[in-house]
Amino acid sequence: QVQLAESGGGSVHAGGSLKLSCTVSGLPFAEYCLGWFRQVPGMERELGAIAGIDDDSITYADSVKGRFTISQDNAKKTVYLQMNSLKPEDSGMYYCAQALTYVLKNARLRPNEYNYWGQGTQVTVST
């Protein structure tokens, strides 16, 4: 059974930090691209791209460059998202995802490139 399990969400004040984790089971870890996305509050069908990682190649959305860092630990089958200098607009449900086929670097921020998704972890940033 394929499972992606996110954790690490919570409530912080603006300027604070959180580190999200996503542990993958039931499929080869990181054989292809892993990504993080945010569901925009109030827009249930829209997923905002955060970052995608394929081995050492990383792509970030412009809105998080310099503040967020995606990384992976193959031994632990876990992908991380370190979030610093958080802003209220970073609030939302964060999802990790894994693709089952190769994803071009310029396509890693597209949700429809990913095949498996976690259930999400909530991040709330207050002023």
Short mmCIF file of N, CA, C and O in Angstrom, two decimals:
data_model
loop_
_atom_site.label_atom_id
_atom_site.label_comp_id
_atom_site.label_asym_id
_atom_site.label_seq_id
_atom_site.Cartn_x
_atom_site.Cartn_y
_atom_site.Cartn_z
N GLN A 1 0.85 -1.19 0.00
CA GLN A 1 0.00 0.00 0.00
C GLN A 1 0.88 1.24 0.00
O GLN A 1 1.76 1.39 0.83
N VAL A 2 0.63 2.12 -0.94
CA VAL A 2 1.41 3.34 -1.04
C VAL A 2 0.92 4.35 0.00
O VAL A 2 -0.28 4.58 0.14
N GLN A 3 1.85 4.93 0.70
CA GLN A 3 1.48 5.95 1.68
C GLN A 3 2.55 7.03 1.73
O GLN A 3 3.74 6.74 1.80
N LEU A 4 2.11 8.27 1.70
CA LEU A 4 2.97 9.42 1.94
C LEU A 4 2.39 10.10 3.17
O LEU A 4 1.24 10.54 3.14
N ALA A 5 3.19 10.20 4.21
CA ALA A 5 2.71 10.72 5.48
C ALA A 5 3.46 11.98 5.86
O ALA A 5 4.65 11.92 6.17
N GLU A 6 2.74 13.11 5.82
CA GLU A 6 3.34 14.39 6.20
C GLU A 6 3.22 14.62 7.70
O GLU A 6 2.27 14.15 8.34
N SER A 7 4.16 15.38 8.22
CA SER A 7 4.11 15.79 9.63
C SER A 7 4.91 17.07 9.78
O SER A 7 5.63 17.48 8.87
N GLY A 8 4.77 17.70 10.94
CA GLY A 8 5.58 18.88 11.24
C GLY A 8 4.85 20.19 11.12
O GLY A 8 5.41 21.25 11.42
N GLY A 9 3.61 20.17 10.69
CA GLY A 9 2.87 21.41 10.58
C GLY A 9 2.54 21.98 11.96
O GLY A 9 2.74 21.32 12.98
N GLY A 10 2.04 23.19 11.97
CA GLY A 10 1.68 23.82 13.23
C GLY A 10 1.38 25.29 13.05
O GLY A 10 1.22 25.76 11.92
N SER A 11 1.32 26.00 14.18
CA SER A 11 1.03 27.43 14.16
C SER A 11 2.25 28.20 14.65
O SER A 11 2.80 27.86 15.71
N VAL A 12 2.65 29.19 13.89
CA VAL A 12 3.80 30.03 14.27
C VAL A 12 3.48 31.48 13.97
O VAL A 12 2.56 31.79 13.20
N HIS A 13 4.25 32.36 14.57
CA HIS A 13 4.14 33.79 14.24
C HIS A 13 4.98 34.10 13.01
O HIS A 13 5.93 33.36 12.68
N ALA A 14 4.63 35.16 12.35
CA ALA A 14 5.40 35.60 11.20
C ALA A 14 6.87 35.75 11.57
O ALA A 14 7.20 36.24 12.65
N GLY A 15 7.73 35.28 10.68
CA GLY A 15 9.16 35.29 10.94
C GLY A 15 9.68 34.00 11.54
O GLY A 15 10.90 33.79 11.60
N GLY A 16 8.78 33.14 11.96
CA GLY A 16 9.17 31.88 12.57
C GLY A 16 9.52 30.82 11.54
O GLY A 16 9.52 31.07 10.33
N SER A 17 9.80 29.62 12.05
CA SER A 17 10.24 28.51 11.20
C SER A 17 9.47 27.24 11.54
O SER A 17 9.03 27.05 12.68
N LEU A 18 9.35 26.40 10.55
CA LEU A 18 8.81 25.05 10.71
C LEU A 18 9.57 24.12 9.77
O LEU A 18 10.03 24.56 8.72
N LYS A 19 9.64 22.86 10.15
CA LYS A 19 10.23 21.86 9.26
C LYS A 19 9.22 20.74 9.06
O LYS A 19 8.83 20.07 10.01
N LEU A 20 8.80 20.58 7.83
CA LEU A 20 7.87 19.53 7.47
C LEU A 20 8.62 18.28 7.03
O LEU A 20 9.70 18.37 6.44
N SER A 21 8.03 17.14 7.31
CA SER A 21 8.60 15.85 6.88
C SER A 21 7.53 15.08 6.13
O SER A 21 6.34 15.21 6.41
N CYS A 22 7.98 14.26 5.21
CA CYS A 22 7.07 13.38 4.47
C CYS A 22 7.78 12.05 4.28
O CYS A 22 8.79 11.97 3.58
N THR A 23 7.24 11.01 4.90
CA THR A 23 7.82 9.68 4.80
C THR A 23 7.02 8.85 3.81
O THR A 23 5.79 8.81 3.88
N VAL A 24 7.73 8.21 2.90
CA VAL A 24 7.11 7.46 1.81
C VAL A 24 7.25 5.96 2.06
O VAL A 24 8.33 5.49 2.42
N SER A 25 6.18 5.25 1.84
CA SER A 25 6.23 3.79 1.94
C SER A 25 5.40 3.18 0.82
O SER A 25 4.49 3.82 0.29
N GLY A 26 5.73 1.97 0.45
CA GLY A 26 4.95 1.26 -0.55
C GLY A 26 5.36 1.46 -1.99
O GLY A 26 4.73 0.92 -2.89
N LEU A 27 6.39 2.27 -2.22
CA LEU A 27 6.91 2.45 -3.58
C LEU A 27 8.36 2.89 -3.47
O LEU A 27 8.78 3.38 -2.42
N PRO A 28 9.13 2.71 -4.55
CA PRO A 28 10.56 3.10 -4.50
C PRO A 28 10.69 4.57 -4.18
O PRO A 28 10.14 5.43 -4.88
N PHE A 29 11.42 4.87 -3.11
CA PHE A 29 11.53 6.26 -2.67
C PHE A 29 12.41 7.06 -3.61
O PHE A 29 13.51 6.65 -3.95
N ALA A 30 11.90 8.21 -4.02
CA ALA A 30 12.68 9.17 -4.79
C ALA A 30 13.24 8.59 -6.09
O ALA A 30 14.24 9.09 -6.60
N GLU A 31 12.62 7.55 -6.60
CA GLU A 31 13.07 7.06 -7.91
C GLU A 31 12.87 8.17 -8.94
O GLU A 31 13.65 8.31 -9.88
N TYR A 32 11.82 8.94 -8.74
CA TYR A 32 11.57 10.09 -9.56
C TYR A 32 11.31 11.29 -8.65
O TYR A 32 11.48 11.21 -7.44
N CYS A 33 10.83 12.34 -9.19
CA CYS A 33 10.75 13.62 -8.49
C CYS A 33 9.80 13.58 -7.30
O CYS A 33 8.74 12.95 -7.34
N LEU A 34 10.20 14.28 -6.25
CA LEU A 34 9.35 14.52 -5.09
C LEU A 34 9.03 16.00 -5.04
O LEU A 34 9.86 16.82 -5.41
N GLY A 35 7.86 16.34 -4.53
CA GLY A 35 7.50 17.74 -4.50
C GLY A 35 6.68 18.10 -3.28
O GLY A 35 6.11 17.24 -2.61
N TRP A 36 6.65 19.40 -2.98
CA TRP A 36 5.80 19.96 -1.94
C TRP A 36 4.88 20.99 -2.58
O TRP A 36 5.32 21.81 -3.41
N PHE A 37 3.62 20.98 -2.13
CA PHE A 37 2.62 21.91 -2.65
C PHE A 37 1.80 22.44 -1.49
O PHE A 37 1.72 21.83 -0.43
N ARG A 38 1.18 23.58 -1.72
CA ARG A 38 0.32 24.19 -0.71
C ARG A 38 -1.06 24.41 -1.30
O ARG A 38 -1.22 24.93 -2.40
N GLN A 39 -2.05 24.00 -0.51
CA GLN A 39 -3.43 24.29 -0.92
C GLN A 39 -3.78 25.67 -0.43
O GLN A 39 -3.72 25.95 0.77
N VAL A 40 -4.14 26.52 -1.37
CA VAL A 40 -4.43 27.91 -1.04
C VAL A 40 -5.72 27.98 -0.23
O VAL A 40 -6.75 27.42 -0.64
N PRO A 41 -5.71 28.64 0.94
CA PRO A 41 -6.93 28.73 1.75
C PRO A 41 -8.07 29.34 0.97
O PRO A 41 -7.92 30.34 0.29
N GLY A 42 -9.23 28.69 1.06
CA GLY A 42 -10.40 29.21 0.38
C GLY A 42 -10.48 28.81 -1.08
O GLY A 42 -11.46 29.09 -1.75
N MET A 43 -9.45 28.16 -1.59
CA MET A 43 -9.45 27.74 -3.00
C MET A 43 -9.11 26.26 -3.04
O MET A 43 -7.98 25.86 -3.30
N GLU A 44 -10.10 25.45 -2.77
CA GLU A 44 -9.87 24.04 -2.52
C GLU A 44 -9.28 23.30 -3.70
O GLU A 44 -8.61 22.30 -3.55
N ARG A 45 -9.51 23.77 -4.90
CA ARG A 45 -9.02 23.03 -6.06
C ARG A 45 -7.69 23.56 -6.59
O ARG A 45 -7.21 23.11 -7.62
N GLU A 46 -7.11 24.53 -5.88
CA GLU A 46 -5.88 25.10 -6.39
C GLU A 46 -4.72 24.73 -5.50
O GLU A 46 -4.73 24.93 -4.30
N LEU A 47 -3.70 24.18 -6.11
CA LEU A 47 -2.49 23.81 -5.38
C LEU A 47 -1.36 24.74 -5.81
O LEU A 47 -1.04 24.81 -6.99
N GLY A 48 -0.76 25.41 -4.84
CA GLY A 48 0.37 26.26 -5.14
C GLY A 48 1.65 25.47 -5.02
O GLY A 48 1.88 24.78 -4.03
N ALA A 49 2.49 25.56 -6.02
CA ALA A 49 3.74 24.82 -6.00
C ALA A 49 4.73 25.45 -5.04
O ALA A 49 4.79 26.68 -4.89
N ILE A 50 5.49 24.60 -4.36
CA ILE A 50 6.51 25.06 -3.44
C ILE A 50 7.89 24.67 -3.96
O ILE A 50 8.74 25.51 -4.18
N ALA A 51 8.11 23.36 -4.11
CA ALA A 51 9.44 22.91 -4.52
C ALA A 51 9.36 21.50 -5.06
O ALA A 51 8.46 20.73 -4.70
N GLY A 52 10.33 21.15 -5.90
CA GLY A 52 10.47 19.79 -6.41
C GLY A 52 11.92 19.39 -6.35
O GLY A 52 12.81 20.22 -6.57
N ILE A 53 12.20 18.12 -6.05
CA ILE A 53 13.57 17.64 -5.95
C ILE A 53 13.70 16.31 -6.67
O ILE A 53 12.84 15.43 -6.55
N ASP A 54 14.76 16.19 -7.45
CA ASP A 54 15.08 14.95 -8.13
C ASP A 54 16.59 14.74 -7.96
O ASP A 54 17.38 15.40 -8.65
N ASP A 55 16.95 13.89 -7.00
CA ASP A 55 18.35 13.75 -6.58
C ASP A 55 18.88 15.13 -6.17
O ASP A 55 18.34 15.72 -5.25
N ASP A 56 19.89 15.64 -6.82
CA ASP A 56 20.48 16.91 -6.40
C ASP A 56 19.91 18.11 -7.15
O ASP A 56 20.35 19.23 -6.93
N SER A 57 18.97 17.87 -8.01
CA SER A 57 18.40 18.96 -8.79
C SER A 57 17.12 19.45 -8.14
O SER A 57 16.21 18.68 -7.89
N ILE A 58 17.08 20.75 -7.83
CA ILE A 58 15.97 21.31 -7.06
C ILE A 58 15.36 22.49 -7.81
O ILE A 58 16.08 23.29 -8.43
N THR A 59 14.06 22.58 -7.72
CA THR A 59 13.32 23.70 -8.29
C THR A 59 12.45 24.32 -7.20
O THR A 59 11.77 23.59 -6.48
N TYR A 60 12.47 25.63 -7.08
CA TYR A 60 11.65 26.35 -6.10
C TYR A 60 10.71 27.31 -6.79
O TYR A 60 11.04 27.91 -7.81
N ALA A 61 9.55 27.49 -6.19
CA ALA A 61 8.67 28.57 -6.62
C ALA A 61 9.31 29.89 -6.21
O ALA A 61 9.98 29.98 -5.18
N ASP A 62 9.10 30.93 -7.01
CA ASP A 62 9.72 32.22 -6.72
C ASP A 62 9.34 32.74 -5.33
O ASP A 62 10.13 33.41 -4.67
N SER A 63 8.13 32.43 -4.90
CA SER A 63 7.63 32.97 -3.65
C SER A 63 8.37 32.44 -2.42
O SER A 63 8.27 33.02 -1.33
N VAL A 64 9.11 31.33 -2.57
CA VAL A 64 9.77 30.73 -1.41
C VAL A 64 11.28 30.71 -1.54
O VAL A 64 11.98 30.29 -0.60
N LYS A 65 11.82 31.13 -2.66
CA LYS A 65 13.27 31.12 -2.85
C LYS A 65 13.96 31.93 -1.76
O LYS A 65 13.55 33.04 -1.44
N GLY A 66 15.00 31.34 -1.20
CA GLY A 66 15.76 32.01 -0.15
C GLY A 66 15.18 31.81 1.25
O GLY A 66 15.82 32.16 2.24
N ARG A 67 13.96 31.28 1.33
CA ARG A 67 13.32 31.07 2.64
C ARG A 67 13.08 29.59 2.93
O ARG A 67 13.18 29.16 4.08
N PHE A 68 12.75 28.82 1.91
CA PHE A 68 12.44 27.40 2.08
C PHE A 68 13.56 26.55 1.47
O PHE A 68 14.17 26.93 0.47
N THR A 69 13.78 25.38 2.09
CA THR A 69 14.77 24.43 1.58
C THR A 69 14.17 23.03 1.55
O THR A 69 13.69 22.55 2.59
N ILE A 70 14.20 22.41 0.39
CA ILE A 70 13.75 21.03 0.27
C ILE A 70 14.96 20.11 0.29
O ILE A 70 16.01 20.45 -0.26
N SER A 71 14.82 18.97 0.94
CA SER A 71 15.92 18.01 0.99
C SER A 71 15.32 16.61 1.14
O SER A 71 14.13 16.46 1.42
N GLN A 72 16.16 15.62 0.96
CA GLN A 72 15.67 14.25 1.10
C GLN A 72 16.71 13.40 1.79
O GLN A 72 17.91 13.65 1.70
N ASP A 73 16.22 12.40 2.52
CA ASP A 73 17.07 11.41 3.18
C ASP A 73 16.65 10.05 2.66
O ASP A 73 15.60 9.53 3.05
N ASN A 74 17.45 9.50 1.76
CA ASN A 74 17.07 8.25 1.12
C ASN A 74 17.00 7.09 2.11
O ASN A 74 16.16 6.20 1.98
N ALA A 75 17.87 7.10 3.11
CA ALA A 75 17.87 6.01 4.10
C ALA A 75 16.58 6.01 4.91
O ALA A 75 16.07 4.95 5.28
N LYS A 76 16.06 7.18 5.17
CA LYS A 76 14.83 7.30 5.95
C LYS A 76 13.59 7.38 5.07
O LYS A 76 12.48 7.47 5.58
N LYS A 77 13.80 7.40 3.76
CA LYS A 77 12.68 7.51 2.81
C LYS A 77 11.81 8.73 3.14
O LYS A 77 10.58 8.64 3.16
N THR A 78 12.47 9.82 3.40
CA THR A 78 11.78 11.02 3.85
C THR A 78 12.25 12.24 3.07
O THR A 78 13.46 12.40 2.82
N VAL A 79 11.31 13.06 2.71
CA VAL A 79 11.61 14.36 2.09
C VAL A 79 11.19 15.44 3.08
O VAL A 79 10.18 15.31 3.76
N TYR A 80 12.01 16.48 3.16
CA TYR A 80 11.80 17.54 4.14
C TYR A 80 11.55 18.87 3.46
O TYR A 80 11.96 19.10 2.32
N LEU A 81 10.90 19.76 4.20
CA LEU A 81 10.77 21.14 3.74
C LEU A 81 11.03 22.03 4.95
O LEU A 81 10.21 22.12 5.87
N GLN A 82 12.21 22.63 4.96
CA GLN A 82 12.56 23.59 6.01
C GLN A 82 12.03 24.95 5.59
O GLN A 82 12.39 25.46 4.52
N MET A 83 11.21 25.53 6.43
CA MET A 83 10.56 26.81 6.10
C MET A 83 11.00 27.86 7.11
O MET A 83 10.71 27.72 8.31
N ASN A 84 11.68 28.86 6.64
CA ASN A 84 12.16 29.96 7.49
C ASN A 84 11.49 31.26 7.06
O ASN A 84 10.94 31.37 5.98
N SER A 85 11.57 32.25 7.93
CA SER A 85 11.01 33.58 7.64
C SER A 85 9.58 33.46 7.14
O SER A 85 9.21 34.06 6.13
N LEU A 86 8.79 32.71 7.85
CA LEU A 86 7.43 32.44 7.41
C LEU A 86 6.58 33.71 7.41
O LEU A 86 6.74 34.59 8.27
N LYS A 87 5.67 33.77 6.45
CA LYS A 87 4.76 34.89 6.29
C LYS A 87 3.32 34.39 6.40
O LYS A 87 3.05 33.22 6.13
N PRO A 88 2.39 35.26 6.74
CA PRO A 88 0.98 34.83 6.82
C PRO A 88 0.49 34.20 5.51
O PRO A 88 -0.31 33.25 5.55
N GLU A 89 0.98 34.69 4.39
CA GLU A 89 0.54 34.13 3.10
C GLU A 89 1.10 32.74 2.83
O GLU A 89 0.72 32.10 1.85
N ASP A 90 1.99 32.26 3.69
CA ASP A 90 2.47 30.88 3.57
C ASP A 90 1.49 29.88 4.20
O ASP A 90 1.66 28.67 4.07
N SER A 91 0.49 30.37 4.87
CA SER A 91 -0.47 29.50 5.54
C SER A 91 -1.21 28.62 4.54
O SER A 91 -1.47 29.03 3.40
N GLY A 92 -1.55 27.41 4.98
CA GLY A 92 -2.31 26.52 4.13
C GLY A 92 -2.03 25.07 4.49
O GLY A 92 -1.26 24.79 5.42
N MET A 93 -2.66 24.18 3.75
CA MET A 93 -2.41 22.75 3.91
C MET A 93 -1.27 22.38 2.97
O MET A 93 -1.36 22.62 1.76
N TYR A 94 -0.23 21.78 3.52
CA TYR A 94 0.93 21.40 2.73
C TYR A 94 0.90 19.92 2.41
O TYR A 94 0.69 19.08 3.31
N TYR A 95 1.13 19.61 1.15
CA TYR A 95 1.10 18.25 0.68
C TYR A 95 2.44 17.88 0.05
O TYR A 95 3.04 18.68 -0.67
N CYS A 96 2.89 16.65 0.29
CA CYS A 96 4.01 16.14 -0.47
C CYS A 96 3.48 15.18 -1.54
O CYS A 96 2.37 14.65 -1.43
N ALA A 97 4.28 15.00 -2.56
CA ALA A 97 3.86 14.16 -3.68
C ALA A 97 5.07 13.51 -4.32
O ALA A 97 6.18 14.05 -4.25
N GLN A 98 4.85 12.36 -4.93
CA GLN A 98 5.92 11.68 -5.67
C GLN A 98 5.43 11.29 -7.05
O GLN A 98 4.31 10.81 -7.22
N ALA A 99 6.30 11.53 -8.03
CA ALA A 99 6.00 11.15 -9.41
C ALA A 99 6.44 9.72 -9.67
O ALA A 99 7.31 9.18 -8.97
N LEU A 100 5.84 9.10 -10.67
CA LEU A 100 6.21 7.73 -11.06
C LEU A 100 6.97 7.68 -12.37
O LEU A 100 7.39 6.61 -12.80
N THR A 101 7.13 8.81 -13.01
CA THR A 101 7.91 8.90 -14.23
C THR A 101 8.79 10.14 -14.16
O THR A 101 8.58 11.01 -13.31
N TYR A 102 9.75 10.22 -15.07
CA TYR A 102 10.65 11.36 -15.08
C TYR A 102 9.89 12.66 -15.33
O TYR A 102 9.01 12.72 -16.19
N VAL A 103 10.24 13.67 -14.57
CA VAL A 103 9.62 14.99 -14.72
C VAL A 103 10.69 16.00 -15.11
O VAL A 103 11.70 16.13 -14.43
N LEU A 104 10.46 16.68 -16.21
CA LEU A 104 11.40 17.71 -16.63
C LEU A 104 11.53 18.78 -15.55
O LEU A 104 10.56 19.09 -14.84
N LYS A 105 12.71 19.37 -15.45
CA LYS A 105 12.96 20.33 -14.39
C LYS A 105 11.95 21.47 -14.43
O LYS A 105 11.48 21.93 -13.40
N ASN A 106 11.61 21.92 -15.62
CA ASN A 106 10.69 23.05 -15.71
C ASN A 106 9.24 22.64 -15.51
O ASN A 106 8.34 23.48 -15.62
N ALA A 107 9.00 21.35 -15.21
CA ALA A 107 7.63 20.89 -14.97
C ALA A 107 7.44 20.42 -13.53
O ALA A 107 6.36 19.97 -13.17
N ARG A 108 8.47 20.54 -12.70
CA ARG A 108 8.39 19.97 -11.35
C ARG A 108 7.43 20.70 -10.44
O ARG A 108 7.08 20.20 -9.39
N LEU A 109 7.00 21.89 -10.81
CA LEU A 109 6.07 22.65 -9.98
C LEU A 109 4.64 22.49 -10.46
O LEU A 109 3.75 23.22 -10.02
N ARG A 110 4.40 21.54 -11.32
CA ARG A 110 3.05 21.29 -11.83
C ARG A 110 2.45 20.11 -11.09
O ARG A 110 2.95 18.99 -11.18
N PRO A 111 1.35 20.31 -10.38
CA PRO A 111 0.76 19.21 -9.60
C PRO A 111 0.41 17.99 -10.44
O PRO A 111 0.51 16.85 -9.95
N ASN A 112 0.00 18.19 -11.69
CA ASN A 112 -0.45 17.03 -12.48
C ASN A 112 0.71 16.16 -12.95
O ASN A 112 0.48 15.14 -13.61
N GLU A 113 1.96 16.53 -12.63
CA GLU A 113 3.09 15.67 -12.95
C GLU A 113 3.30 14.59 -11.89
O GLU A 113 4.10 13.69 -12.08
N TYR A 114 2.58 14.69 -10.78
CA TYR A 114 2.79 13.79 -9.65
C TYR A 114 1.66 12.78 -9.55
O TYR A 114 0.50 13.08 -9.84
N ASN A 115 2.00 11.58 -9.07
CA ASN A 115 1.05 10.49 -9.07
C ASN A 115 0.51 10.12 -7.69
O ASN A 115 -0.62 9.68 -7.58
N TYR A 116 1.34 10.29 -6.68
CA TYR A 116 0.91 9.92 -5.33
C TYR A 116 1.02 11.13 -4.41
O TYR A 116 1.99 11.89 -4.48
N TRP A 117 0.04 11.26 -3.52
CA TRP A 117 -0.06 12.42 -2.64
C TRP A 117 -0.31 11.98 -1.20
O TRP A 117 -0.97 10.96 -0.96
N GLY A 118 0.20 12.79 -0.28
CA GLY A 118 -0.11 12.57 1.12
C GLY A 118 -1.42 13.23 1.51
O GLY A 118 -2.11 13.83 0.66
N GLN A 119 -1.76 13.13 2.78
CA GLN A 119 -3.02 13.70 3.28
C GLN A 119 -2.88 15.16 3.71
O GLN A 119 -3.89 15.83 3.93
N GLY A 120 -1.66 15.63 3.84
CA GLY A 120 -1.44 17.03 4.14
C GLY A 120 -1.18 17.30 5.62
O GLY A 120 -1.58 16.54 6.49
N THR A 121 -0.49 18.41 5.85
CA THR A 121 -0.26 18.90 7.21
C THR A 121 -0.49 20.41 7.20
O THR A 121 -0.05 21.12 6.29
N GLN A 122 -1.20 20.90 8.21
CA GLN A 122 -1.64 22.30 8.22
C GLN A 122 -0.54 23.21 8.77
O GLN A 122 0.06 22.91 9.82
N VAL A 123 -0.32 24.30 8.08
CA VAL A 123 0.59 25.35 8.53
C VAL A 123 -0.19 26.64 8.66
O VAL A 123 -0.86 27.06 7.71
N THR A 124 -0.10 27.27 9.82
CA THR A 124 -0.77 28.55 10.05
C THR A 124 0.25 29.55 10.55
O THR A 124 0.92 29.31 11.55
N VAL A 125 0.36 30.66 9.84
CA VAL A 125 1.30 31.72 10.21
C VAL A 125 0.49 32.96 10.55
O VAL A 125 -0.23 33.49 9.71
N SER A 126 0.64 33.42 11.77
CA SER A 126 -0.11 34.59 12.23
C SER A 126 0.79 35.82 12.27
O SER A 126 2.01 35.72 12.37
N THR A 127 0.16 36.96 12.24
CA THR A 127 0.92 38.23 12.29
C THR A 127 1.34 38.55 13.71
O THR A 127 0.82 38.00 14.67
#
